[in-house]
Coordinates of C-alpha atoms in Angstrom, one line a residue:
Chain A
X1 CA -22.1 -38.3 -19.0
X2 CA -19.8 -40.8 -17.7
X3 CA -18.6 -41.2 -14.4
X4 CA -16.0 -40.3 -13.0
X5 CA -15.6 -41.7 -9.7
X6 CA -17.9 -44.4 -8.1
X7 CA -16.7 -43.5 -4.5
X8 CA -15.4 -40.0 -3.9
X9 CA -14.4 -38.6 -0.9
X10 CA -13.8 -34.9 -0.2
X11 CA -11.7 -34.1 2.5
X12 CA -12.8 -30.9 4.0
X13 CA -16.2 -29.6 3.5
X14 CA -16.1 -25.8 3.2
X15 CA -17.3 -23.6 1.1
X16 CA -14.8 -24.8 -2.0
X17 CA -15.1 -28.8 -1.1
X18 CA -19.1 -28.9 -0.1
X19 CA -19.7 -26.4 -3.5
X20 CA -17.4 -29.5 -5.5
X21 CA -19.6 -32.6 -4.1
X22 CA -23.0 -31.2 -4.7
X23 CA -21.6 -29.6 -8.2
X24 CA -20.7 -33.2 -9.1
X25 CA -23.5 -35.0 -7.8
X26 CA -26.0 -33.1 -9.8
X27 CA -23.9 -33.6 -12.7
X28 CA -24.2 -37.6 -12.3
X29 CA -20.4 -37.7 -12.2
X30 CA -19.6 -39.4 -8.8
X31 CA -21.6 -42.3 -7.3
X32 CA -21.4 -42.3 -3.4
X33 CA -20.0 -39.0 -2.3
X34 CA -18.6 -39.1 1.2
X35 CA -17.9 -35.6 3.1
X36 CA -15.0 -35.7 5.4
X37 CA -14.2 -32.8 8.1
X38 CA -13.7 -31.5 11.5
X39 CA -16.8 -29.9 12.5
X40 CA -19.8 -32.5 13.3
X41 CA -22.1 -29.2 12.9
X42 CA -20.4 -28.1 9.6
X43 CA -20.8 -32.2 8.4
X44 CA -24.3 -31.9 9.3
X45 CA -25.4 -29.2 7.5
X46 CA -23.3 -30.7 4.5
X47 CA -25.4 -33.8 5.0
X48 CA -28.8 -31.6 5.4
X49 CA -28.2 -29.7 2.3
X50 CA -28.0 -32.7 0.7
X51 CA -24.6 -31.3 -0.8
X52 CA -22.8 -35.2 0.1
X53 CA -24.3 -38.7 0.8
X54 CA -22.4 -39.9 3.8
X55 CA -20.4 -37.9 6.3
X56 CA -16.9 -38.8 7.9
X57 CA -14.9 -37.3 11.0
X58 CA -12.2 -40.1 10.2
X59 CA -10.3 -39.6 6.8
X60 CA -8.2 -42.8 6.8
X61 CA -11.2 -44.8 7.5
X62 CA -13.2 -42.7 4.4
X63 CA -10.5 -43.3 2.1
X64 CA -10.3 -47.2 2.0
X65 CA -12.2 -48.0 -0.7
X66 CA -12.1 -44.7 -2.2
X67 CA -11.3 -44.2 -5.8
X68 CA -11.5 -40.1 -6.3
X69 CA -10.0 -38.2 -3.0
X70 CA -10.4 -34.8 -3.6
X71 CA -8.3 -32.3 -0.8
X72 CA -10.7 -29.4 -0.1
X73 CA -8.7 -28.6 3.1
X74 CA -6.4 -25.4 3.7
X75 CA -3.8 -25.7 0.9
X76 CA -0.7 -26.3 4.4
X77 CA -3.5 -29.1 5.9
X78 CA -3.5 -30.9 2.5
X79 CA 0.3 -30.6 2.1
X80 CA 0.7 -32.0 5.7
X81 CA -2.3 -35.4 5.4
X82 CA -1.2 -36.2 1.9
X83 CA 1.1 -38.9 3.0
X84 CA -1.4 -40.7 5.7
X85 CA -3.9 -40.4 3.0
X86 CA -1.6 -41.9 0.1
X87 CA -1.3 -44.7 2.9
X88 CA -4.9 -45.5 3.7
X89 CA -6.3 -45.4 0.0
X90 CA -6.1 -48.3 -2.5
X91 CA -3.1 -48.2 -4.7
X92 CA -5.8 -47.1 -7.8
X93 CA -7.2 -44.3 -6.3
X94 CA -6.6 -40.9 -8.3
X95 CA -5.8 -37.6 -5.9
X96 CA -6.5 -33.8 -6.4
X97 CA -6.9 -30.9 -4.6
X98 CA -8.2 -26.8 -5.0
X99 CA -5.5 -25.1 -3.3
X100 CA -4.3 -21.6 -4.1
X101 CA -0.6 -23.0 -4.5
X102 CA 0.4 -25.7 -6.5
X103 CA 4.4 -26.3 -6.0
X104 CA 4.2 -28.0 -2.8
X105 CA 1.2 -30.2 -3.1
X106 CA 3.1 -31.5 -6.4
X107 CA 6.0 -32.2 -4.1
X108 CA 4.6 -33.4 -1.4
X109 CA 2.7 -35.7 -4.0
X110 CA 6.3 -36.9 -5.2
X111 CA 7.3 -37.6 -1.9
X112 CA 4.7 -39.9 -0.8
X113 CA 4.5 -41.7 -4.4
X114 CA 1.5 -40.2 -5.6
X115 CA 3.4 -38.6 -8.9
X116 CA 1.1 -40.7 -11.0
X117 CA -1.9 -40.5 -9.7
X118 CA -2.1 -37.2 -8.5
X119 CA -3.2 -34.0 -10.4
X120 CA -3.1 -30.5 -8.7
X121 CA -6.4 -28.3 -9.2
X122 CA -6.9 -24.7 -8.2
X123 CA -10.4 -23.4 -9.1
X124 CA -10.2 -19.6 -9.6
X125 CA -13.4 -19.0 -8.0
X126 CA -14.0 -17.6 -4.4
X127 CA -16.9 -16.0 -2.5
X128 CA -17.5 -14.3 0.7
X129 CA -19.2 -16.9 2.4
X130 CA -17.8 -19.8 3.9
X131 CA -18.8 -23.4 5.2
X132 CA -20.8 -25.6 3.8
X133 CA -24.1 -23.4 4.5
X134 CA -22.5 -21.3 2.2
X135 CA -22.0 -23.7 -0.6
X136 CA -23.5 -23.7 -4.3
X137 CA -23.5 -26.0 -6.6
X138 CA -23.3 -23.6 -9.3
X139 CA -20.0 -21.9 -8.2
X140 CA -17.7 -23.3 -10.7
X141 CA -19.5 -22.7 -13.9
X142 CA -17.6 -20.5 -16.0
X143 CA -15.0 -20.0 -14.0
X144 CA -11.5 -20.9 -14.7
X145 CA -10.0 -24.2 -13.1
X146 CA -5.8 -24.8 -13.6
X147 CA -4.8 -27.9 -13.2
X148 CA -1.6 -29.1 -12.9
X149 CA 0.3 -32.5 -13.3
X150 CA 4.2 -33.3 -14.4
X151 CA 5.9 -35.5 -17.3
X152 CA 5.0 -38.4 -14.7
X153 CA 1.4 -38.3 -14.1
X154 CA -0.7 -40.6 -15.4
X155 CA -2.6 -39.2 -18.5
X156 CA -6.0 -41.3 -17.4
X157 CA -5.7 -39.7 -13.9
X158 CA -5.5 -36.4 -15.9
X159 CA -8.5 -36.8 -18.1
X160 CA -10.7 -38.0 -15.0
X161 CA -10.2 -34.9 -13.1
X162 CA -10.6 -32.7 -16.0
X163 CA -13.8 -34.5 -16.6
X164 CA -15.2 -34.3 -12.9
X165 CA -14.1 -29.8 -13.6
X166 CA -15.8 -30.2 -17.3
X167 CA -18.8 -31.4 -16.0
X168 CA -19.6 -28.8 -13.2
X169 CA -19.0 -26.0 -15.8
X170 CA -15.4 -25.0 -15.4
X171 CA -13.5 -24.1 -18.2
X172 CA -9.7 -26.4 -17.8
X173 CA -6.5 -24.4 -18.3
X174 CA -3.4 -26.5 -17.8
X175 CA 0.1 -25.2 -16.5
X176 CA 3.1 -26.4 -14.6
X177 CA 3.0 -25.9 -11.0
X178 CA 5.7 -23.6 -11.1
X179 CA 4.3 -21.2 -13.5
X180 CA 0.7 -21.0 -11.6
X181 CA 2.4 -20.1 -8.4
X182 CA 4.4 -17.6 -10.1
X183 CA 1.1 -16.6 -11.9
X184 CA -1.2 -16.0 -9.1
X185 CA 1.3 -14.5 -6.8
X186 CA 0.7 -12.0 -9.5
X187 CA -3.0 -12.3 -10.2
X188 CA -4.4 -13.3 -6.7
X189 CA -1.9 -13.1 -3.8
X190 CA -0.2 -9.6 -4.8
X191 CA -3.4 -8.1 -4.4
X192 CA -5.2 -9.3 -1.6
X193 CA -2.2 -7.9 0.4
X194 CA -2.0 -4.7 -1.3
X195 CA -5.7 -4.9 0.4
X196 CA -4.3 -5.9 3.7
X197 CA -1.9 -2.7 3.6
X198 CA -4.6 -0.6 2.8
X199 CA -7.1 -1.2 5.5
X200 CA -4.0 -1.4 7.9
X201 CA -2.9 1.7 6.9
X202 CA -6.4 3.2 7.8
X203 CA -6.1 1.4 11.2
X204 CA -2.7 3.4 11.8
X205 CA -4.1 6.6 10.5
X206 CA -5.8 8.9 12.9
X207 CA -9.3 7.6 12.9
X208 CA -11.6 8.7 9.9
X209 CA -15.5 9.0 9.9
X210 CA -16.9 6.3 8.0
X211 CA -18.9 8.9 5.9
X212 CA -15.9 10.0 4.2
X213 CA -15.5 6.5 3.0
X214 CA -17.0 6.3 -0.8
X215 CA -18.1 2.9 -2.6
X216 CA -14.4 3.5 -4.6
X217 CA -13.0 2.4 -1.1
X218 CA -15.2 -0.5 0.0
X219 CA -15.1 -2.1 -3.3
X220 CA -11.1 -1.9 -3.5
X221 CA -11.1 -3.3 0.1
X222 CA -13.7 -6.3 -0.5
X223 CA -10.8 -8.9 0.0
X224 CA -9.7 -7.6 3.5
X225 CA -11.9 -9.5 6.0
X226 CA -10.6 -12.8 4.2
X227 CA -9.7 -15.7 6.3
X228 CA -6.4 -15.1 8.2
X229 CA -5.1 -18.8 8.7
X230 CA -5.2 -19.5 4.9
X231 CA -3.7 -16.3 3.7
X232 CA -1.2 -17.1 6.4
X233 CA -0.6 -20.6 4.6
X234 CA -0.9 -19.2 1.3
X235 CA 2.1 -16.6 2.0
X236 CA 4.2 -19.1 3.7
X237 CA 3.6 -22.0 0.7
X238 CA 4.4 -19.6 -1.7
X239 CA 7.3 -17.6 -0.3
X240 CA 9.6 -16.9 -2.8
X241 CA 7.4 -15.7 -5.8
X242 CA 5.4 -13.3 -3.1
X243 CA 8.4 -11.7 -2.3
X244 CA 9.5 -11.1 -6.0
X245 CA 5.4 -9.6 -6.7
X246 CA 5.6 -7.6 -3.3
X247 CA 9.0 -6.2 -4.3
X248 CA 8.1 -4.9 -7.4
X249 CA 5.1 -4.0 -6.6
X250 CA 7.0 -1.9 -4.5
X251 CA 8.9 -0.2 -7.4
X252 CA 5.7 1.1 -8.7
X253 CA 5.1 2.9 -5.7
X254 CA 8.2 4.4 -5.5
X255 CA 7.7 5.9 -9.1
X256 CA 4.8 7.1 -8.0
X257 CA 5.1 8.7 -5.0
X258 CA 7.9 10.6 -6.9
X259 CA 5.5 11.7 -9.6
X260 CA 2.8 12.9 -7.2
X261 CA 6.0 15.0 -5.1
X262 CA 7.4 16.1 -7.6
X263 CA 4.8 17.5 -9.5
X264 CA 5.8 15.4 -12.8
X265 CA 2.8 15.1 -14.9
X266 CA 4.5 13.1 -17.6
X267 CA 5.6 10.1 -15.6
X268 CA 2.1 10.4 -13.3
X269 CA 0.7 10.3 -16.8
X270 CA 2.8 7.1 -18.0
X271 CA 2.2 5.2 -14.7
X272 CA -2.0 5.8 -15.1
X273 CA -1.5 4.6 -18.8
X274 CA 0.6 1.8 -17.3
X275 CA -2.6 0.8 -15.0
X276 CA -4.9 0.9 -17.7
X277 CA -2.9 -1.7 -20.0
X278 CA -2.7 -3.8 -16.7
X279 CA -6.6 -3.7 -16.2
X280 CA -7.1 -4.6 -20.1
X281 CA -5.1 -7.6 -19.4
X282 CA -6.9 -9.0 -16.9
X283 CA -10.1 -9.2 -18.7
X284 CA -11.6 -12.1 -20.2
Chain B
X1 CA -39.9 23.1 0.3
X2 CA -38.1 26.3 0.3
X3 CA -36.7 27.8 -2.8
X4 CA -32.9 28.0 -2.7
X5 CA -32.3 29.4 -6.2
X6 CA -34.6 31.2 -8.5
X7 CA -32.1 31.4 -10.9
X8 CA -28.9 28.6 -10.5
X9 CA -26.0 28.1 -12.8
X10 CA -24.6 24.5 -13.1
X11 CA -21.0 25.3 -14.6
X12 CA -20.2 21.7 -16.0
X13 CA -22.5 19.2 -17.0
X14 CA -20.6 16.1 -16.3
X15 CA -22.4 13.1 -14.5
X16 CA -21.6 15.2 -10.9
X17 CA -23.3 18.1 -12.0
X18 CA -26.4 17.1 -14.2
X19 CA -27.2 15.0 -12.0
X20 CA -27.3 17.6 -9.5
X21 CA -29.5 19.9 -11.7
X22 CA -31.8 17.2 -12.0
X23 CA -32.8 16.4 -8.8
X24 CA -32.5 20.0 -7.3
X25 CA -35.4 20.5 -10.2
X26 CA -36.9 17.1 -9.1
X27 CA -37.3 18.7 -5.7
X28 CA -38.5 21.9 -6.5
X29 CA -35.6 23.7 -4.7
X30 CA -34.4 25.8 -8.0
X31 CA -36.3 27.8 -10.5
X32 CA -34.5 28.0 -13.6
X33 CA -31.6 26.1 -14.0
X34 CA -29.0 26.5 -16.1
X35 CA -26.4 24.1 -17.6
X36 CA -23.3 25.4 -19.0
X37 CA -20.5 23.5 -20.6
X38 CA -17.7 23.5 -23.9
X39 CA -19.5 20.7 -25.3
X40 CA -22.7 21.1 -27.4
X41 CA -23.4 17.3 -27.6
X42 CA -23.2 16.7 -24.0
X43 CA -25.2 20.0 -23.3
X44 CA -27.6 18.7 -26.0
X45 CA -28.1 15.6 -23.9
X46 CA -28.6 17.4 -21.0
X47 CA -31.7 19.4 -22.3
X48 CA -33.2 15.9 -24.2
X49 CA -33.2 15.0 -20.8
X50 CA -34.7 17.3 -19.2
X51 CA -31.6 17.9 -16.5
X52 CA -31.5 21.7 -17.1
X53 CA -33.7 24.3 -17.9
X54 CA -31.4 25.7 -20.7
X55 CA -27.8 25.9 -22.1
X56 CA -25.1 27.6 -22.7
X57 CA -21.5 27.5 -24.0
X58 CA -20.5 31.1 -22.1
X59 CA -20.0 31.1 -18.2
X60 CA -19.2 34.7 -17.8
X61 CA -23.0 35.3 -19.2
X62 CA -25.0 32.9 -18.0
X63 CA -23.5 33.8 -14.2
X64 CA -25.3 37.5 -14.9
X65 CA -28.6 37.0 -13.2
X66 CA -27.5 33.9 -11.1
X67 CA -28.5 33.7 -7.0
X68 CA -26.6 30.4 -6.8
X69 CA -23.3 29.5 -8.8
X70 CA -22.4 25.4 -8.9
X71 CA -18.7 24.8 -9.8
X72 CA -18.8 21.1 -11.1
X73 CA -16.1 21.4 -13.1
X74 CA -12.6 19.4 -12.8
X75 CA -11.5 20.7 -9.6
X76 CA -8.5 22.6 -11.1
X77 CA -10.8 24.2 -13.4
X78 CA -12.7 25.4 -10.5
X79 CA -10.1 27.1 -9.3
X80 CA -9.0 28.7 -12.3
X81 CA -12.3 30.3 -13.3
X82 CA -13.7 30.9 -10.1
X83 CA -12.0 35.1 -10.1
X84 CA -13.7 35.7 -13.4
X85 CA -16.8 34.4 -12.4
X86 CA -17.5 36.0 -9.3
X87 CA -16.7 39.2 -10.9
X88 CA -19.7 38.6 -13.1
X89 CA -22.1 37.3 -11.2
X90 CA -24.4 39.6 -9.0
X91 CA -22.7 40.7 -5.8
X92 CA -24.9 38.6 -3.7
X93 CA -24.7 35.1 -5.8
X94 CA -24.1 32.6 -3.7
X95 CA -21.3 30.1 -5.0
X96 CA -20.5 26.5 -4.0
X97 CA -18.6 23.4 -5.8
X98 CA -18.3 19.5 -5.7
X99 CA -14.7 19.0 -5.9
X100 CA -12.8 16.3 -4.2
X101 CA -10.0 18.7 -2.8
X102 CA -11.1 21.7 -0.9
X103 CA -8.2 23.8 0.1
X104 CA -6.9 25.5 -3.1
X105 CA -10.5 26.4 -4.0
X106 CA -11.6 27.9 -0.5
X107 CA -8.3 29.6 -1.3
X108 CA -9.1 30.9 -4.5
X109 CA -12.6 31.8 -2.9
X110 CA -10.8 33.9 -0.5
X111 CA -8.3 35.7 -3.0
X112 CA -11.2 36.8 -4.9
X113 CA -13.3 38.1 -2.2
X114 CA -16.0 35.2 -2.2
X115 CA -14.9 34.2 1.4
X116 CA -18.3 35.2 2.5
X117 CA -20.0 33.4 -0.1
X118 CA -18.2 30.4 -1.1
X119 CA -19.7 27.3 0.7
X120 CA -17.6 24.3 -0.8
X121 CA -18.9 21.0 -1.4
X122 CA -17.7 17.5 -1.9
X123 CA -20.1 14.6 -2.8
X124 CA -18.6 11.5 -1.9
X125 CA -20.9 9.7 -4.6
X126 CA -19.2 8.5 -8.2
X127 CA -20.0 6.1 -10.5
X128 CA -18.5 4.4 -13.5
X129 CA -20.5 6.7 -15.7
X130 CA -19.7 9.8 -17.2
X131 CA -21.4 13.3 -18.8
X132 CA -25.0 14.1 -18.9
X133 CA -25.8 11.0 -20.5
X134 CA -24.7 9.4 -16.9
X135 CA -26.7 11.5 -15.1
X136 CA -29.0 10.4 -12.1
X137 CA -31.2 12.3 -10.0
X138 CA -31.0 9.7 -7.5
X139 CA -27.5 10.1 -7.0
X140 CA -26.9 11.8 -3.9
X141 CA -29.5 9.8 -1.7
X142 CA -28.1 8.6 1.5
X143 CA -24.6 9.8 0.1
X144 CA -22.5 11.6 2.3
X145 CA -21.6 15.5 1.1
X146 CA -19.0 17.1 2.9
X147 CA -19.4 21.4 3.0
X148 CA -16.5 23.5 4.1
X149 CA -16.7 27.2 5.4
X150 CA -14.3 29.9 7.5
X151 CA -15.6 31.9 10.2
X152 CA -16.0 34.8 7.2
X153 CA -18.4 32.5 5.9
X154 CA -22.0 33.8 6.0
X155 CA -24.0 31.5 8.1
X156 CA -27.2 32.0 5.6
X157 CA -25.0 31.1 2.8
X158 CA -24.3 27.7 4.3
X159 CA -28.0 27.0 5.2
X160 CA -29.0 27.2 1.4
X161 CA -26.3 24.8 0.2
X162 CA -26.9 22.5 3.2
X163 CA -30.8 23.0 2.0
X164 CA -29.9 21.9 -1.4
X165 CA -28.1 18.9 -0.8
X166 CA -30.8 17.9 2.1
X167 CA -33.4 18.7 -0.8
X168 CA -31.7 15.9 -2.8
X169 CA -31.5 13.6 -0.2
X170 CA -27.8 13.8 1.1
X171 CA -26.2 13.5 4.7
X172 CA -24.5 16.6 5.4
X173 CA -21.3 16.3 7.1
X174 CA -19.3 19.9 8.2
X175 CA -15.5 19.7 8.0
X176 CA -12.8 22.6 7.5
X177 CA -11.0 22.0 3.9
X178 CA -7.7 20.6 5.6
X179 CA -9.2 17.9 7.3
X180 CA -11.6 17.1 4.6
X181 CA -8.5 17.1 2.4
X182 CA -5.9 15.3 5.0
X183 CA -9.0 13.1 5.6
X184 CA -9.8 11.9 1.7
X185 CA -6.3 11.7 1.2
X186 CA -6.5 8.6 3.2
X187 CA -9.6 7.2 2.5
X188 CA -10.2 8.3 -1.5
X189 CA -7.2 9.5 -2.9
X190 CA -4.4 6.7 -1.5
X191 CA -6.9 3.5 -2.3
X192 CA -7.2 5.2 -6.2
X193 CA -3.5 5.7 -6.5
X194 CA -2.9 1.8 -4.9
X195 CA -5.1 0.2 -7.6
X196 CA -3.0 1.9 -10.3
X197 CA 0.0 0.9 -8.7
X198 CA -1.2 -2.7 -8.4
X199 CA -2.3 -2.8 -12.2
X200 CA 0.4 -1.1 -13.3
X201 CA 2.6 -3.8 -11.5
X202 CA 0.6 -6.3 -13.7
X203 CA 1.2 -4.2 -16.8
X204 CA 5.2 -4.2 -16.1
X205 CA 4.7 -8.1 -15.2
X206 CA 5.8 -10.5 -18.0
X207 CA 2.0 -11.2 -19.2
X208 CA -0.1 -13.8 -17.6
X209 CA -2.8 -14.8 -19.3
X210 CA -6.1 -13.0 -18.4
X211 CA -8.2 -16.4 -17.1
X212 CA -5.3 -16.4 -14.1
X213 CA -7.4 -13.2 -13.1
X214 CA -10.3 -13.3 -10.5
X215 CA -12.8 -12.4 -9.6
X216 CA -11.2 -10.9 -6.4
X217 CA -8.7 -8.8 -8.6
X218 CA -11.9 -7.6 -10.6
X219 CA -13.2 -6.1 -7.8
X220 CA -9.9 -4.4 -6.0
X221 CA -9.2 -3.1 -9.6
X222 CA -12.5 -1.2 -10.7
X223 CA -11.0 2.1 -10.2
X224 CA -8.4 1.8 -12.2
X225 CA -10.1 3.0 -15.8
X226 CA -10.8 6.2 -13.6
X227 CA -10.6 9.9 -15.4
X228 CA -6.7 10.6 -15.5
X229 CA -7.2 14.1 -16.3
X230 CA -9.2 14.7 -12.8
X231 CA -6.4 12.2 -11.0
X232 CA -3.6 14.0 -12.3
X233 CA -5.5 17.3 -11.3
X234 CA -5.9 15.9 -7.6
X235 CA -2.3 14.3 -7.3
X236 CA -1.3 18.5 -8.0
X237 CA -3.9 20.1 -5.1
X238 CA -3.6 17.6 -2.7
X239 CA 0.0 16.8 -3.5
X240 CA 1.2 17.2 0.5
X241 CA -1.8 14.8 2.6
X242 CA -1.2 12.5 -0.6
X243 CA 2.0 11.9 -0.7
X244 CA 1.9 11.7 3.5
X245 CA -0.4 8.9 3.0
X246 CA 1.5 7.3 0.4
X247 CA 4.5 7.0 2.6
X248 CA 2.6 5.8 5.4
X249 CA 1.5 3.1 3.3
X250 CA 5.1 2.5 2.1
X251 CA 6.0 1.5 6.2
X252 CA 2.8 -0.7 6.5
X253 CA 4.4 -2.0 2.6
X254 CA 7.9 -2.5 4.3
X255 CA 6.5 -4.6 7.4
X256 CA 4.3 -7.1 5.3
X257 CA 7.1 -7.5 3.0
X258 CA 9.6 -8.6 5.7
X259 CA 6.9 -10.4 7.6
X260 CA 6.4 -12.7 4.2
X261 CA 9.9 -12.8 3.7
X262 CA 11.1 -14.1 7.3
X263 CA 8.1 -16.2 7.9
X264 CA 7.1 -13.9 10.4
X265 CA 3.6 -15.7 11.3
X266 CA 2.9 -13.6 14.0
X267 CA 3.7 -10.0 12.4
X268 CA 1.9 -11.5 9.7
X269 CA -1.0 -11.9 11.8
X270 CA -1.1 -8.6 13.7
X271 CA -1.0 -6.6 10.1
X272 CA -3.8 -8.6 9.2
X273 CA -5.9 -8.0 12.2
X274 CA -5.2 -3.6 11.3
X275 CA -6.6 -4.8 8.0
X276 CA -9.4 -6.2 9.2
X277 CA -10.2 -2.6 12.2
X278 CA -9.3 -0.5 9.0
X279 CA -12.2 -2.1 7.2
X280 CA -14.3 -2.1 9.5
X281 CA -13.8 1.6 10.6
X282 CA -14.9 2.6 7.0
X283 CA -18.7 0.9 7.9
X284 CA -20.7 3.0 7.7

């Protein structure tokens, strides 16, 4: 195993970031591993767990001699430190990040003159805990990680990053930043709000017992307690390709509701067949 | 424990229904039970495993010398036999059923002069499983069943299906058919026909390749492989709640979409607070 950052610092030490550091550091990937957030009670138990080796409430300072930053913070934080971050680090240091959408990290990377040095990563993995009390080092294995980088990254800041994903387990797919964001408006974000309309739709109804609520229901609702401020972020950083999901999503259900009204078997039929294909697909 | 049934017909041996048999047996509230289907394999099954007493391939006989009729047939089925069946069986059989849409059957009860006898029955309990082979005598514990009656029915008749669902360890809940049906329109039938809208959506969606796919999507999307004989048999009783519900939904659809679209942070936010009542009003 060889390494792939003597000093890393991960910015933001939730569930995602604190799972990372202790996934790396038991892989002997990282030297020094310093944990970098907000919350002195959050760092604490990071430091506790033994999940980091040194703990920061100052990410300019944490970054000076840094040589792997890794953004663990909502995907909107990252977008908005980059810069400062860019700034403070030496002019070696390779970046990445785990956010849910890719585009404007990329071009925020651009913007600061990062384009080389940084490569976009969005582990495909989530769970329903959060913080670093809730963090495992055995999260990532076998779960997908996409990363992305453009026609101007450096291909030895590439291969690092792959390696630090290899060696906690994740299996690497590569794509443009463009196509994951229209990919997991598809795969990720079209359905956690198909969730959110759900459950609000049973807040608007006349109130229900919970008995008549089956295990059909609270599995399709898992995703709706999810954390408001990132979905927030996630449907404002990735706008445009939400819209074009939500809208033909949309289209589906107007075929439908005019196959259950009208009494039209054959088309009920096709859209159910339809559903099926779609459910195939998604399976690895 | 009180005998509810010397002699009880299960008509359909599907995972609802042998499983029934089973553990009415496992309790000692029936005598002899018999299972009757179309299928000699799956009613083979059944008497390997020891779910039924006997077999047969001919309702209209094996109703004869019944004191208690199941219906756990596809609920349209139901409906159709049920005329031909109480005219066979003795005058004072009682009859009850586990489909998921109560009105057209307490209608058919009705038509054929069962009113007084007809206790209907909805298990909200499912699995991925089907036929005899899927069967589970623990299936009903803790599971809420909901029984309908009229003021015609005959309160002794209700004790004894109340006493067998108790027997098998089930929470009774009492509800006329239209609210049961206005009531699992909204919390049974609109989540299923969302999740084949959703993968449907994916299926019309140039593909994307199936490691884009979550975990999260995994879980909103396990109903979608469901039966789509018994959907397509529900869309058709419970065609006016449904498609009420599904139009409701549509509005809820409509705001999130514009809130996405215009950045609307804070209309964001209040549809994802509904979400997050609507969930938890289906805790049970």
């Amino acid at each position: 195993v060889s390494v792939v950052a003597r000093r890393c610092v991960v910015i933001g030490t939730g569930m995602i970031g604190a799972s990372l550091a202790a996934a790396a550091k038991q892989a002997g990937v990282v030297g020094h591993v310093v944990g970098v957030g907000r919350s002195s009670a959050n760092l604490e138990t990071a430091r506790r767990r033994g999940l980091v080796d040194a703990v920061s409430q100052d990410p300019l300072t944490a970054v000076v001699d840094a040589d792997l930053v890794v953004l663990a913070t909502p995907a909107d934080s990252a977008v908005d430190m980059l810069g400062a971050l860019a700034a403070a680090a030496p002019p070696g240091a390779v970046f990445t990040d785990v956010g849910s959408v890719k585009e404007p990290i990329m071009d925020a990377a651009r913007s600061c003159g990062l384009e080389s040095r940084f490569v976009g990563g969005h582990p495909i993995a989530g769970g329903t805990t959060s913080g670093a009390e809730g963090a495992d080092a055995a999260l990532f294995r076998a779960r997908t990680v996409v990363l992305t980088s453009t026609d101007s990254t450096d291909p030895t800041a590439i291969a690092r990053v792959r390696s630090l994903w290899e060696a906690v387990g994740a299996r690497i797919v590569e794509s443009s930043a463009g196509r994951h964001d229209q990919l997991l408006a598809l795969t990720s974000h079209l359905p956690q709000f198909v969730v959110f309309a759900l459950c609000a739709a049973v807040a608007r109804a006349a109130e229900a017992p919970s008995a008549f609520f089956g295990s059909g229901f609270q599995d399709t609702t898992r995703l709706a307690t999810s954390d408001h401020e990132m979905w927030l972020a996630i449907a404002r950083l990735n706008r445009g390709p939400l819209v074009d999901r939500m809208d033909a999503f949309a289209d589906v259900w107007t075929s439908l509701r005019k196959a259950v009204a009208d009494g039209d078997d054959a088309l009920l039929l096709a859209i159910l067949r339809e559903a099926r294909i779609g459910k195939e697909r998604s399976k690895t």
